[in-house]
CSV table of C-alpha atoms and ligand atoms in Angstrom, one decimal:
chain,number,residue,atom,x,y,z
A,1,MET,CA,-37.3,11.1,-34.0
A,2,TYR,CA,-38.0,7.8,-35.2
A,3,ASN,CA,-38.4,7.3,-38.7
A,4,PHE,CA,-42.1,7.4,-40.6
A,5,ILE,CA,-43.9,7.2,-43.6
A,6,PHE,CA,-46.7,10.1,-43.7
A,7,GLN,CA,-50.0,10.3,-45.8
A,8,ASN,CA,-53.1,11.5,-45.3
A,9,ALA,CA,-55.6,10.5,-48.2
A,10,THR,CA,-58.7,12.9,-47.1
A,11,LYS,CA,-59.4,16.0,-48.9
A,12,VAL,CA,-60.7,18.9,-46.3
A,13,TYR,CA,-63.5,21.6,-47.0
A,14,PHE,CA,-63.6,23.8,-44.2
A,15,GLY,CA,-65.9,26.6,-43.4
A,16,LYS,CA,-69.3,28.6,-43.2
A,17,GLY,CA,-71.3,27.1,-46.0
A,18,CYS,CA,-69.0,24.5,-47.3
A,19,VAL,CA,-71.7,21.9,-47.4
A,20,LYS,CA,-73.6,24.0,-49.8
A,21,GLU,CA,-70.8,24.8,-51.8
A,22,TYR,CA,-69.3,21.5,-52.4
A,23,LEU,CA,-71.2,18.8,-51.4
A,24,SER,CA,-73.2,18.4,-54.9
A,25,CYS,CA,-69.5,18.2,-57.0
A,26,LEU,CA,-68.4,15.6,-54.6
A,27,ILE,CA,-71.0,13.2,-55.2
A,28,GLU,CA,-71.1,13.8,-59.1
A,29,ASN,CA,-70.3,9.9,-59.7
A,30,ALA,CA,-72.5,8.3,-57.1
A,31,ASN,CA,-76.1,7.4,-58.4
A,32,THR,CA,-77.2,5.8,-55.0
A,33,VAL,CA,-76.0,7.5,-51.7
A,34,LEU,CA,-76.2,5.7,-48.3
A,35,LEU,CA,-77.0,8.6,-46.2
A,36,ALA,CA,-75.7,7.7,-42.6
A,37,TYR,CA,-76.8,9.6,-39.6
A,38,GLY,CA,-76.9,9.3,-35.6
A,39,GLY,CA,-79.9,9.4,-33.1
A,40,GLY,CA,-81.6,12.4,-34.6
A,41,SER,CA,-79.7,15.9,-34.0
A,42,ILE,CA,-79.3,16.6,-37.6
A,43,ARG,CA,-83.1,16.3,-37.9
A,44,ARG,CA,-83.4,18.9,-35.1
A,45,ASN,CA,-80.9,21.3,-36.1
A,46,GLY,CA,-81.4,21.8,-39.7
A,47,VAL,CA,-78.2,19.6,-41.2
A,48,TYR,CA,-80.8,16.8,-42.4
A,49,ASP,CA,-82.8,19.1,-44.4
A,50,GLU,CA,-80.0,20.9,-45.7
A,51,ILE,CA,-78.3,17.6,-47.2
A,52,ILE,CA,-81.3,15.9,-48.2
A,53,GLY,CA,-82.2,19.3,-50.4
A,54,ILE,CA,-78.9,18.9,-52.1
A,55,LEU,CA,-79.2,15.1,-52.9
A,56,LYS,CA,-82.1,15.4,-54.3
A,57,ASP,CA,-81.6,18.4,-56.3
A,58,ALA,CA,-79.0,16.6,-57.5
A,59,GLY,CA,-81.2,13.8,-58.6
A,60,LYS,CA,-79.5,10.8,-56.4
A,61,SER,CA,-81.2,7.7,-55.1
A,62,ILE,CA,-80.8,8.2,-51.3
A,63,VAL,CA,-80.9,5.2,-48.7
A,64,GLU,CA,-81.1,6.2,-45.1
A,65,PHE,CA,-79.3,4.5,-42.4
A,66,SER,CA,-80.2,6.3,-39.2
A,67,GLY,CA,-80.0,5.4,-35.5
A,68,ILE,CA,-76.3,4.9,-35.2
A,69,MET,CA,-75.7,5.2,-31.7
A,70,SER,CA,-72.8,6.2,-29.8
A,71,ASN,CA,-70.2,3.9,-29.3
A,72,PRO,CA,-71.4,2.0,-32.6
A,73,THR,CA,-71.9,-1.8,-32.3
A,74,TYR,CA,-70.7,-4.5,-34.8
A,75,ALA,CA,-74.2,-5.2,-35.5
A,76,LYS,CA,-75.0,-1.8,-36.4
A,77,VAL,CA,-72.1,-2.4,-39.1
A,78,GLN,CA,-73.7,-5.5,-40.4
A,79,GLU,CA,-77.0,-3.6,-40.8
A,80,GLY,CA,-75.6,-0.9,-42.5
A,81,ALA,CA,-73.5,-3.0,-44.7
A,82,LYS,CA,-76.5,-5.1,-45.7
A,83,LEU,CA,-78.5,-1.9,-46.6
A,84,ALA,CA,-75.4,-0.9,-48.8
A,85,ARG,CA,-75.2,-4.4,-50.6
A,86,ASP,CA,-79.0,-4.6,-51.1
A,87,ASN,CA,-79.5,-1.1,-52.4
A,88,GLN,CA,-76.2,-1.1,-54.6
A,89,ALA,CA,-75.0,2.1,-52.9
A,90,ASP,CA,-72.0,3.6,-54.5
A,91,LEU,CA,-71.1,6.0,-51.7
A,92,ILE,CA,-71.8,6.3,-48.0
A,93,LEU,CA,-72.0,10.0,-46.5
A,94,ALA,CA,-71.7,9.8,-43.2
A,95,VAL,CA,-73.0,12.8,-41.0
A,96,GLY,CA,-72.6,13.1,-37.7
A,97,GLY,CA,-69.7,12.6,-35.1
A,98,GLY,CA,-67.0,9.9,-34.4
A,99,SER,CA,-69.6,7.3,-33.9
A,100,VAL,CA,-71.2,7.6,-37.2
A,101,MET,CA,-68.0,8.2,-39.2
A,102,ASP,CA,-66.3,5.3,-37.3
A,103,CYS,CA,-69.3,3.0,-38.0
A,104,CYS,CA,-69.6,3.9,-42.0
A,105,LYS,CA,-65.8,3.0,-42.2
A,106,ALA,CA,-66.5,-0.5,-41.0
A,107,VAL,CA,-69.7,-0.5,-43.3
A,108,ALA,CA,-67.6,0.6,-46.6
A,109,LEU,CA,-65.2,-2.6,-45.4
A,110,ALA,CA,-68.1,-5.0,-44.7
A,111,ALA,CA,-69.8,-3.9,-47.7
A,112,ARG,CA,-67.3,-5.2,-50.3
A,113,TYR,CA,-66.1,-8.3,-48.2
A,114,GLY,CA,-67.3,-11.7,-48.2
A,115,GLY,CA,-66.0,-12.9,-44.7
A,116,ASP,CA,-66.4,-11.7,-41.4
A,117,ILE,CA,-64.6,-8.3,-40.8
A,118,TRP,CA,-64.5,-8.4,-37.2
A,119,ASP,CA,-62.5,-11.6,-37.3
A,120,ASP,CA,-60.2,-10.4,-40.0
A,121,PHE,CA,-59.8,-6.6,-39.1
A,122,TRP,CA,-60.8,-6.1,-35.9
A,123,ALA,CA,-59.6,-9.2,-33.5
A,124,ARG,CA,-56.3,-8.6,-35.3
A,125,PRO,CA,-54.8,-6.5,-38.0
A,126,GLY,CA,-55.5,-7.4,-41.4
A,127,VAL,CA,-54.6,-6.4,-45.1
A,128,ILE,CA,-57.2,-4.6,-47.1
A,129,ASP,CA,-56.4,-5.7,-50.7
A,130,PHE,CA,-59.4,-4.6,-52.4
A,131,GLU,CA,-61.4,-1.1,-52.5
A,132,PRO,CA,-63.9,-0.4,-49.7
A,133,LEU,CA,-66.8,1.3,-50.5
A,134,PRO,CA,-66.3,5.2,-51.0
A,135,LEU,CA,-66.9,7.2,-47.8
A,136,GLY,CA,-67.3,11.2,-47.6
A,137,VAL,CA,-68.2,12.7,-44.1
A,138,VAL,CA,-70.2,15.7,-42.8
A,139,VAL,CA,-68.8,16.4,-39.1
A,140,THR,CA,-71.1,17.6,-36.8
A,141,VAL,CA,-69.0,17.5,-33.4
A,142,ALA,CA,-65.7,18.4,-32.7
A,143,GLY,CA,-63.7,15.5,-30.7
A,144,THR,CA,-62.5,12.2,-31.9
A,145,GLY,CA,-60.5,13.6,-35.4
A,146,SER,CA,-62.2,10.6,-37.1
A,147,GLU,CA,-62.9,12.5,-40.7
A,148,CYS,CA,-59.2,12.6,-41.5
A,149,ASN,CA,-58.2,8.9,-40.2
A,150,GLY,CA,-58.7,5.3,-40.9
A,151,GLY,CA,-59.5,4.6,-37.4
A,152,ALA,CA,-62.7,3.0,-36.4
A,153,VAL,CA,-63.8,2.0,-32.9
A,154,ILE,CA,-66.2,-0.4,-32.8
A,155,THR,CA,-67.9,-2.2,-29.9
A,156,ASN,CA,-68.4,-6.2,-30.0
A,157,GLU,CA,-71.3,-6.6,-27.4
A,158,GLU,CA,-71.2,-10.4,-27.8
A,159,LYS,CA,-67.3,-10.2,-27.1
A,160,LYS,CA,-67.5,-7.5,-24.6
A,161,VAL,CA,-64.5,-5.6,-26.7
A,162,LYS,CA,-64.5,-2.2,-27.8
A,163,THR,CA,-61.3,-1.5,-30.3
A,164,GLY,CA,-60.2,0.2,-33.2
A,165,ARG,CA,-57.7,0.0,-36.0
A,166,ASP,CA,-56.6,2.7,-38.3
A,167,TYR,CA,-56.6,1.3,-41.9
A,168,PRO,CA,-55.3,4.2,-44.5
A,169,LYS,CA,-57.7,2.5,-47.0
A,170,LEU,CA,-60.5,3.8,-45.0
A,171,ASN,CA,-59.8,7.4,-44.5
A,172,PRO,CA,-62.7,9.1,-45.9
A,173,ARG,CA,-62.4,10.6,-49.5
A,174,PHE,CA,-63.5,13.7,-48.4
A,175,ALA,CA,-64.7,15.6,-45.2
A,176,LEU,CA,-66.8,18.7,-45.2
A,177,MET,CA,-66.1,20.8,-41.8
A,178,ASP,CA,-68.6,23.6,-41.1
A,179,PRO,CA,-68.3,25.0,-37.5
A,180,THR,CA,-71.5,26.3,-37.7
A,181,TYR,CA,-72.9,22.6,-37.6
A,182,THR,CA,-71.5,22.5,-34.2
A,183,PHE,CA,-73.2,25.4,-32.7
A,184,SER,CA,-75.9,22.9,-31.4
A,185,VAL,CA,-73.9,20.3,-29.7
A,186,SER,CA,-74.4,20.5,-25.9
A,187,LYS,CA,-72.3,21.8,-23.4
A,188,LYS,CA,-71.6,18.4,-21.8
A,189,GLN,CA,-70.6,16.9,-25.2
A,190,MET,CA,-68.5,19.8,-26.0
A,191,ALA,CA,-66.7,19.6,-23.0
A,192,SER,CA,-66.4,15.6,-23.5
A,193,GLY,CA,-65.3,16.1,-27.0
A,194,SER,CA,-62.7,18.6,-26.5
A,195,PHE,CA,-61.3,16.4,-23.5
A,196,ASP,CA,-61.1,13.7,-26.4
A,197,ILE,CA,-59.0,15.9,-28.2
A,198,LEU,CA,-56.8,16.7,-25.3
A,199,SER,CA,-56.5,13.1,-24.7
A,200,HIS,CA,-55.4,12.2,-28.0
A,201,ILE,CA,-52.3,14.8,-27.7
A,202,MET,CA,-51.3,14.1,-24.3
A,203,GLU,CA,-51.3,10.3,-25.1
A,204,THR,CA,-48.9,11.2,-27.9
A,205,TYR,CA,-46.8,14.0,-26.2
A,206,PHE,CA,-46.3,11.7,-23.3
A,207,SER,CA,-44.4,9.3,-25.0
A,208,GLU,CA,-40.5,9.2,-26.3
A,209,PRO,CA,-38.4,10.5,-27.7
A,210,ASN,CA,-38.3,13.4,-25.1
A,211,GLU,CA,-35.4,15.1,-27.2
A,212,ASP,CA,-36.3,18.5,-29.3
A,213,ASN,CA,-39.1,17.2,-31.4
A,214,VAL,CA,-41.2,19.4,-33.5
A,215,SER,CA,-44.3,17.5,-32.9
A,216,ASP,CA,-44.0,18.0,-28.9
A,217,ASP,CA,-43.9,21.9,-30.1
A,218,ILE,CA,-47.2,21.6,-32.0
A,219,MET,CA,-48.6,19.8,-29.6
A,220,GLU,CA,-48.3,22.0,-26.7
A,221,ALA,CA,-49.9,24.9,-29.1
A,222,LEU,CA,-52.5,22.4,-29.7
A,223,MET,CA,-53.4,21.7,-26.0
A,224,ARG,CA,-53.3,25.5,-25.0
A,225,SER,CA,-55.9,26.3,-28.2
A,226,VAL,CA,-58.3,23.4,-26.9
A,227,VAL,CA,-57.9,24.9,-23.4
A,228,ARG,CA,-58.6,28.4,-24.6
A,229,ASN,CA,-61.4,27.7,-27.2
A,230,LEU,CA,-63.3,25.5,-25.3
A,231,ARG,CA,-63.5,28.1,-22.4
A,232,ALA,CA,-64.7,30.9,-25.1
A,233,ALA,CA,-67.0,28.4,-26.6
A,234,MET,CA,-68.6,27.4,-23.2
A,235,ASP,CA,-69.3,31.3,-23.0
A,236,ASN,CA,-70.9,31.8,-26.3
A,237,PRO,CA,-71.6,28.2,-28.0
A,238,GLU,CA,-72.1,30.3,-31.1
A,239,ASP,CA,-68.7,31.8,-31.0
A,240,TYR,CA,-67.4,31.1,-34.3
A,241,THR,CA,-63.8,31.5,-34.0
A,242,ALA,CA,-63.8,29.3,-30.9
A,243,ARG,CA,-65.9,26.4,-32.5
A,244,SER,CA,-63.5,26.6,-35.9
A,245,ASN,CA,-60.4,26.4,-33.7
A,246,LEU,CA,-62.0,23.4,-32.1
A,247,MET,CA,-63.1,21.6,-34.9
A,248,TRP,CA,-59.6,21.9,-36.5
A,249,ASP,CA,-57.8,20.9,-33.5
A,250,SER,CA,-59.7,17.7,-33.4
A,251,THR,CA,-58.7,17.1,-36.7
A,252,MET,CA,-55.0,18.0,-36.2
A,253,ALA,CA,-54.6,15.5,-33.0
A,254,GLU,CA,-56.1,12.7,-34.9
A,255,ASN,CA,-54.6,13.1,-38.5
A,256,ARG,CA,-51.4,11.3,-37.9
A,257,LEU,CA,-49.5,14.5,-38.0
A,258,ILE,CA,-48.7,15.0,-34.5
A,259,LYS,CA,-47.7,11.2,-33.9
A,260,MET,CA,-45.0,11.3,-36.3
A,261,GLY,CA,-41.5,10.6,-35.2
A,262,LYS,CA,-43.3,9.6,-31.6
A,263,LYS,CA,-44.0,6.2,-30.0
A,264,CYS,CA,-47.2,7.0,-28.7
A,265,ASP,CA,-48.9,5.8,-25.4
A,266,PHE,CA,-52.7,5.4,-25.7
A,267,GLU,CA,-53.0,3.5,-22.4
A,268,CYS,CA,-55.8,5.7,-21.2
A,269,HIS,CA,-57.7,5.1,-24.8
A,270,ASN,CA,-57.3,1.3,-23.9
A,271,MET,CA,-58.4,1.6,-20.4
A,272,GLU,CA,-61.4,3.6,-21.5
A,273,HIS,CA,-62.4,1.5,-24.6
A,274,GLN,CA,-62.7,-1.4,-22.2
A,275,LEU,CA,-64.9,0.9,-19.8
A,276,GLY,CA,-67.2,1.3,-22.7
A,277,ALA,CA,-67.4,-2.0,-23.8
A,278,TYR,CA,-68.5,-2.9,-20.5
A,279,THR,CA,-70.9,0.3,-19.6
A,280,ASN,CA,-71.3,2.0,-22.7
A,281,CYS,CA,-70.0,5.0,-21.1
A,282,ASN,CA,-69.3,8.4,-22.9
A,283,HIS,CA,-65.7,8.3,-24.5
A,284,GLY,CA,-64.7,11.5,-23.2
A,285,CYS,CA,-66.0,11.4,-20.0
A,286,GLY,CA,-64.4,8.1,-19.2
A,287,LEU,CA,-61.1,9.7,-20.4
A,288,ALA,CA,-61.5,12.7,-18.1
A,289,VAL,CA,-61.8,10.2,-15.1
A,290,ILE,CA,-58.5,8.1,-16.2
A,291,HIS,CA,-55.9,10.6,-17.4
A,292,PRO,CA,-54.9,12.4,-13.9
A,293,VAL,CA,-54.9,9.1,-12.0
A,294,TYR,CA,-52.8,7.5,-14.7
A,295,TYR,CA,-50.3,10.2,-14.8
A,296,ARG,CA,-49.8,10.3,-11.1
A,297,HIS,CA,-48.7,6.5,-11.7
A,298,ILE,CA,-46.5,7.5,-14.2
A,299,PHE,CA,-44.9,10.5,-14.3
A,300,LYS,CA,-41.8,9.9,-12.8
A,301,ALA,CA,-40.9,7.8,-15.7
A,302,GLY,CA,-41.6,10.7,-18.1
A,303,LEU,CA,-40.5,13.6,-15.7
A,304,PRO,CA,-38.9,16.0,-18.2
A,305,LYS,CA,-42.1,16.2,-20.1
A,306,PHE,CA,-44.4,16.2,-17.4
A,307,VAL,CA,-42.4,19.2,-16.2
A,308,ARG,CA,-42.7,21.0,-19.5
A,309,PHE,CA,-46.5,20.2,-19.5
A,310,ALA,CA,-46.9,22.3,-16.4
A,311,GLU,CA,-44.7,25.1,-17.6
A,312,ASN,CA,-45.6,25.1,-21.4
A,313,VAL,CA,-49.3,24.1,-21.6
A,314,TRP,CA,-50.6,25.3,-18.1
A,315,GLY,CA,-48.0,28.4,-17.3
A,316,ILE,CA,-46.8,27.1,-13.9
A,317,ALA,CA,-43.9,29.1,-12.6
A,318,ARG,CA,-41.3,26.9,-11.1
A,319,ASP,CA,-41.1,29.1,-8.0
A,320,GLY,CA,-38.6,27.2,-6.3
A,321,LYS,CA,-40.4,23.9,-6.7
A,322,SER,CA,-38.5,20.5,-7.5
A,323,ASP,CA,-39.3,18.7,-10.7
A,324,GLU,CA,-41.5,16.2,-9.3
A,325,GLU,CA,-43.6,19.3,-7.2
A,326,LEU,CA,-43.7,21.0,-10.9
A,327,ALA,CA,-44.7,17.8,-12.8
A,328,LEU,CA,-47.7,17.2,-10.0
A,329,ALA,CA,-48.8,20.8,-10.1
A,330,GLY,CA,-49.4,20.1,-14.0
A,331,ILE,CA,-51.6,17.0,-13.4
A,332,ASP,CA,-53.5,18.9,-10.8
A,333,ALA,CA,-53.9,21.9,-13.4
A,334,LEU,CA,-55.4,19.3,-15.7
A,335,ALA,CA,-57.7,17.6,-13.0
A,336,ASP,CA,-58.8,21.3,-12.1
A,337,PHE,CA,-59.7,22.0,-15.7
A,338,ILE,CA,-61.8,18.9,-15.9
A,339,ARG,CA,-63.7,20.1,-12.7
A,340,GLU,CA,-64.1,23.3,-14.5
A,341,ILE,CA,-65.5,21.8,-17.6
A,342,GLY,CA,-68.1,19.9,-16.0
A,343,LEU,CA,-66.8,16.5,-16.6
A,344,PRO,CA,-67.2,13.6,-14.2
A,345,ALA,CA,-63.8,12.8,-11.7
A,346,THR,CA,-64.9,9.0,-10.8
A,347,LEU,CA,-65.8,5.7,-12.4
A,348,LYS,CA,-68.9,5.9,-9.8
A,349,GLU,CA,-70.1,8.9,-11.9
A,350,LEU,CA,-69.9,6.8,-15.2
A,351,GLY,CA,-72.3,4.3,-14.0
A,352,VAL,CA,-69.4,1.4,-13.3
A,353,HIS,CA,-70.0,-1.0,-10.7
A,354,LYS,CA,-67.0,-1.6,-8.3
A,355,THR,CA,-67.6,-5.7,-8.8
A,356,GLN,CA,-66.6,-5.2,-12.4
A,357,LEU,CA,-63.4,-3.5,-11.9
A,358,LYS,CA,-61.1,-6.6,-12.0
A,359,GLU,CA,-62.8,-8.1,-15.5
A,360,ILE,CA,-62.5,-4.8,-16.9
A,361,ALA,CA,-59.1,-4.3,-16.0
A,362,ASP,CA,-58.2,-7.7,-17.1
A,363,SER,CA,-59.7,-7.1,-20.8
A,364,CYS,CA,-57.7,-4.1,-21.2
A,365,GLY,CA,-54.8,-3.8,-23.8
A,366,ILE,CA,-51.3,-3.1,-22.9
A,367,SER,CA,-49.5,0.0,-24.7
A,368,GLN,CA,-46.1,-0.8,-26.0
A,369,GLY,CA,-45.1,2.7,-26.2
A,370,ALA,CA,-45.9,4.3,-22.8
A,371,TYR,CA,-43.1,5.8,-20.6
A,372,LYS,CA,-43.6,3.0,-18.2
A,373,PRO,CA,-44.8,-0.7,-19.0
A,374,ILE,CA,-47.8,-1.3,-17.4
A,375,THR,CA,-49.4,-4.4,-15.8
A,376,HIS,CA,-53.2,-5.2,-15.7
A,377,GLU,CA,-52.7,-5.3,-11.5
A,378,GLU,CA,-51.8,-1.8,-11.9
A,379,ILE,CA,-54.7,-1.0,-13.8
A,380,LEU,CA,-56.9,-2.1,-11.4
A,381,ALA,CA,-55.2,-0.3,-8.9
A,382,ILE,CA,-55.8,2.8,-11.2
A,383,PHE,CA,-59.1,2.0,-11.7
A,384,ARG,CA,-59.8,1.4,-7.8
A,385,GLU,CA,-58.3,4.7,-7.3
A,386,CYS,CA,-60.7,6.2,-9.9
A,387,TYR,CA,-63.5,4.8,-8.1
A,388,GLU,CA,-64.8,7.5,-6.2
B,401,NZQ,O1,-76.6,10.8,-32.4
B,401,NZQ,P1,-77.0,12.2,-32.5
B,401,NZQ,O2,-78.5,12.4,-32.1
B,401,NZQ,O3,-76.3,12.6,-33.7
B,401,NZQ,O4,-76.3,13.0,-31.5
B,401,NZQ,C1,-74.7,13.0,-31.0
B,401,NZQ,C2,-74.5,12.0,-30.1
B,401,NZQ,O5,-75.6,11.9,-28.7
B,401,NZQ,C3,-74.4,14.3,-30.5
B,401,NZQ,N1,-74.2,15.2,-31.7
B,401,NZQ,C4,-73.2,15.1,-32.8
B,401,NZQ,N2,-73.3,16.3,-33.4
B,401,NZQ,C5,-74.4,17.2,-32.9
B,401,NZQ,C6,-75.0,16.5,-31.7
B,401,NZQ,N3,-75.8,17.0,-30.9
B,401,NZQ,C7,-76.0,18.2,-31.2
B,401,NZQ,N4,-75.7,18.8,-32.1
B,401,NZQ,C8,-75.0,18.5,-33.4
B,401,NZQ,N5,-74.4,18.9,-34.3
B,401,NZQ,O6,-73.5,13.9,-30.0
B,401,NZQ,C9,-73.4,12.9,-29.3
B,401,NZQ,C10,-72.0,12.0,-29.5
B,401,NZQ,O7,-71.8,11.5,-30.9
B,401,NZQ,P2,-70.7,10.5,-31.0
B,401,NZQ,O8,-70.4,10.7,-32.6
B,401,NZQ,O9,-71.0,9.3,-30.6
B,401,NZQ,O10,-69.5,11.5,-30.2
B,401,NZQ,P3,-68.0,11.6,-30.6
B,401,NZQ,O11,-67.7,12.0,-31.8
B,401,NZQ,O12,-67.2,11.9,-29.3
B,401,NZQ,O13,-67.6,10.0,-31.0
B,401,NZQ,C11,-67.3,8.7,-29.9
B,401,NZQ,C12,-66.8,7.7,-30.9
B,401,NZQ,O14,-65.8,7.8,-31.7
B,401,NZQ,C13,-65.1,6.7,-31.0
B,401,NZQ,C14,-65.2,6.8,-29.4
B,401,NZQ,O15,-64.7,5.7,-29.0
B,401,NZQ,C15,-66.8,6.5,-29.7
B,401,NZQ,O16,-67.2,5.2,-30.1
B,401,NZQ,N6,-63.4,7.2,-31.3
B,401,NZQ,C16,-63.0,7.5,-32.7
B,401,NZQ,C17,-61.8,7.6,-32.9
B,401,NZQ,C18,-61.2,7.8,-34.4
B,401,NZQ,N7,-62.0,7.2,-35.4
B,401,NZQ,O17,-60.1,8.1,-34.7
B,401,NZQ,C19,-60.5,8.1,-32.0
B,401,NZQ,C20,-61.4,8.0,-30.6
B,401,NZQ,O18,-60.2,8.1,-29.7
B,401,NZQ,C21,-62.3,7.4,-30.3
B,401,NZQ,O19,-62.4,6.2,-29.5
B,402,ZN,ZN1,-60.6,9.4,-28.0
């Protein structure tokens, strides 16, 4: 294991009824709450009414920051920061998925910063030597794990860059996680969010060290849990056990815990983020297209781990297969699962134009933690293979 420091500052309140039970205590010290949400799902499923009722009963002044889009933009961050400043908000309450939570982390920073946060904290890593505006989150969809990290992935439309940084100071103060809030998530988004969870785990699992490592054991259990519970939630969207497991799997995958002692790859994320910057595609869908093809390119460099993946995650028996055959059978099982849950298999389906591939490939970041260092030429070759 590599050396590490572990900290996670977010306090989690998990389970049915947690918002009703705890939200009013958690906002006690705030006078003005910036209530942030996305395109309106919370208005349709009753979550908005429940939260507004609690805020009003507690006598809070409420400023609404709505319409946060999937793949939140830097312009939207600036809009939120202005609202927070103009209204002297003293707490941001982000209600939604990764997009709402990420946007609000950036708003929390921008509201308390005089300079340009893109230049100073996203274009390059910065040092946050001041207190961002306090942030609490209510999670409504499982996937990113943003509730328990300081990561905020923002799209700068002008520069055509989508990128994320994880600043511990941006960890939400509290996260309320009621699995029943996710009952209304569509099957497509459920599959996409669940694939994002799998992706976060795989990007960490397929990296050094390969020696006996507790993080790898935890990750195998988490991957099996995502597969099992996604199937159950697809069968019955109101399966509380399945939705609870998916919600917690999502947090476990991105609360930094499984990354301890690992290098971490995240090249598929580098590629997907730039596909998103150019096409605004859905994050989990983009990842689903890339992963199997990327792994067929790199598996020989991490063969023992790909063999373990086939055996321990997908239950594939060796039956006389060589290591390479077994590893490829595991990657095939992953591709079959992607088809089973209805996610796209080609970039064409995501709306990417063939003419864009080179420019997108050239704009991708290169991971320092992969089994095999990749080049922009290879990324382009992967994109071409993914195309149709
Ligand atoms: O906008 P509304 O109307 O709320 O609808 C959303 C949106 O259309 C809908 N939704 C959310 N909760 C719902 C619901 N629909 C019905 N019922 C509910 N209870 O779901 C759709 C997707 O929401 P979004 O927040 O965009 O999805 P997700 O959670 O997958 O977040 C994606 C963003 O997070 C970034 C991605 O790049 C992308 O920008 N990521 C953030 C990470 C982090 N902070 O750690 C890590 C990830 O790797 C990822 O990059
Ligand atoms: Zn992701």
